[in-house]
Coordinates of C-alpha atoms in Angstrom, one line a residue:
X21 CA -55.9 -25.5 -32.5
X22 CA -56.3 -27.3 -28.5
X23 CA -55.2 -25.6 -26.2
X24 CA -52.2 -26.8 -24.1
X25 CA -49.5 -26.8 -20.7
X26 CA -46.0 -25.9 -21.8
X27 CA -44.3 -27.0 -17.9
X28 CA -41.0 -25.5 -18.1
X29 CA -38.0 -26.6 -15.3
X30 CA -35.2 -24.7 -14.4
X31 CA -32.5 -27.3 -14.7
X32 CA -30.9 -28.7 -17.7
X33 CA -31.8 -32.3 -19.3
X34 CA -29.1 -34.8 -20.0
X35 CA -28.0 -37.3 -17.3
X36 CA -25.0 -35.1 -15.5
X37 CA -27.3 -32.4 -15.0
X38 CA -30.3 -35.4 -13.3
X39 CA -27.4 -36.6 -11.5
X40 CA -26.7 -33.7 -10.0
X41 CA -30.3 -32.2 -9.5
X42 CA -30.6 -35.5 -7.4
X43 CA -27.5 -34.3 -5.4
X44 CA -28.6 -31.1 -4.5
X45 CA -32.2 -31.7 -3.4
X46 CA -30.8 -34.8 -0.8
X47 CA -28.0 -32.3 0.5
X48 CA -29.2 -28.8 0.0
X49 CA -32.9 -28.6 -0.7
X50 CA -33.3 -25.2 0.8
X51 CA -31.1 -24.1 -1.9
X52 CA -32.6 -26.2 -5.0
X53 CA -33.7 -23.5 -7.6
X54 CA -36.3 -25.6 -9.4
X55 CA -39.5 -25.6 -7.1
X56 CA -41.9 -27.6 -10.3
X57 CA -38.9 -30.5 -9.7
X58 CA -39.3 -30.4 -6.1
X59 CA -42.9 -30.4 -5.6
X60 CA -43.7 -32.5 -8.6
X61 CA -40.6 -35.6 -8.5
X62 CA -39.0 -37.5 -5.9
X63 CA -35.2 -37.9 -5.7
X64 CA -34.9 -40.1 -8.3
X65 CA -38.7 -40.0 -10.4
X66 CA -42.1 -38.5 -10.8
X67 CA -44.8 -38.0 -8.1
X68 CA -47.3 -40.6 -8.8
X69 CA -49.9 -37.9 -7.2
X70 CA -48.6 -35.2 -9.8
X71 CA -48.7 -37.9 -12.1
X72 CA -52.3 -38.9 -12.0
X73 CA -53.3 -35.0 -11.6
X74 CA -51.4 -34.2 -14.8
X75 CA -53.7 -37.3 -16.9
X76 CA -57.0 -36.2 -15.4
X77 CA -56.3 -32.6 -16.1
X78 CA -57.8 -33.1 -19.9
X79 CA -55.6 -30.8 -21.4
X80 CA -51.9 -31.6 -23.2
X81 CA -49.5 -31.0 -21.4
X82 CA -45.2 -30.5 -22.7
X83 CA -42.6 -30.8 -20.0
X84 CA -39.1 -29.1 -21.6
X85 CA -36.2 -28.7 -19.7
X86 CA -34.2 -25.3 -19.1
X87 CA -32.1 -25.7 -22.2
X88 CA -34.7 -27.8 -24.6
X89 CA -36.5 -24.8 -24.1
X90 CA -34.4 -22.1 -25.1
X91 CA -33.3 -24.2 -27.8
X92 CA -36.6 -24.8 -29.1
X93 CA -37.8 -20.8 -28.3
X94 CA -34.7 -18.5 -28.4
X95 CA -36.6 -15.6 -29.0
X96 CA -38.6 -15.9 -26.0
X97 CA -36.6 -14.3 -22.7
X98 CA -38.4 -15.7 -19.4
X99 CA -37.2 -16.4 -15.6
X100 CA -37.9 -20.4 -14.9
X101 CA -39.6 -22.6 -13.8
X102 CA -42.4 -21.4 -15.6
X103 CA -46.1 -22.4 -17.6
X104 CA -47.2 -21.6 -20.5
X105 CA -50.1 -21.6 -22.1
X106 CA -50.3 -23.1 -25.8
X107 CA -53.0 -21.2 -27.9
X108 CA -53.2 -21.0 -31.5
X109 CA -49.4 -21.3 -32.0
X110 CA -48.5 -18.7 -29.6
X111 CA -47.4 -18.7 -26.0
X112 CA -48.6 -16.6 -23.3
X113 CA -47.5 -17.1 -19.8
X114 CA -50.2 -18.4 -17.0
X115 CA -47.7 -19.7 -13.8
X116 CA -45.0 -17.0 -12.9
X117 CA -41.5 -18.1 -11.4
X118 CA -42.5 -16.4 -8.7
X119 CA -46.2 -17.8 -8.0
X120 CA -44.5 -21.6 -8.9
X121 CA -42.0 -20.5 -6.2
X122 CA -44.6 -19.1 -3.5
X123 CA -46.8 -22.7 -4.0
X124 CA -45.4 -24.3 -0.7
X125 CA -47.0 -28.3 -1.2
X126 CA -48.0 -30.7 -4.0
X127 CA -52.4 -29.1 -3.8
X128 CA -51.0 -25.4 -4.0
X129 CA -49.6 -26.2 -7.2
X130 CA -52.4 -28.0 -8.3
X131 CA -55.0 -25.4 -7.4
X132 CA -52.5 -22.7 -9.1
X133 CA -52.7 -24.8 -12.8
X134 CA -56.4 -25.5 -11.9
X135 CA -57.1 -21.1 -11.8
X136 CA -55.6 -20.7 -15.2
X137 CA -56.8 -23.6 -16.9

């Protein structure tokens, strides 16, 4: 089985949650709880630089919101955001919440991801 990265945002899915997240990013960005979202997305969409980076990674990627991940993997206890590697049917965290939250820019996040693939 090939290696895959699973990105899990510290945000829930759904229109109401999306609108709430947008408002939070606009009005109180310093307290926004998902640095993965803050770096990879603008207020309304995925940043083109991020999209190009993911396309060029050469690794299959899956993106899940927190509620989607918990529904799919109820036995895994973790903080969010987090990035897992899925290999041979096993999820292994490769970038912790602390590491993702320490990223200050797109370049920092890309470098952190490149270090684990």
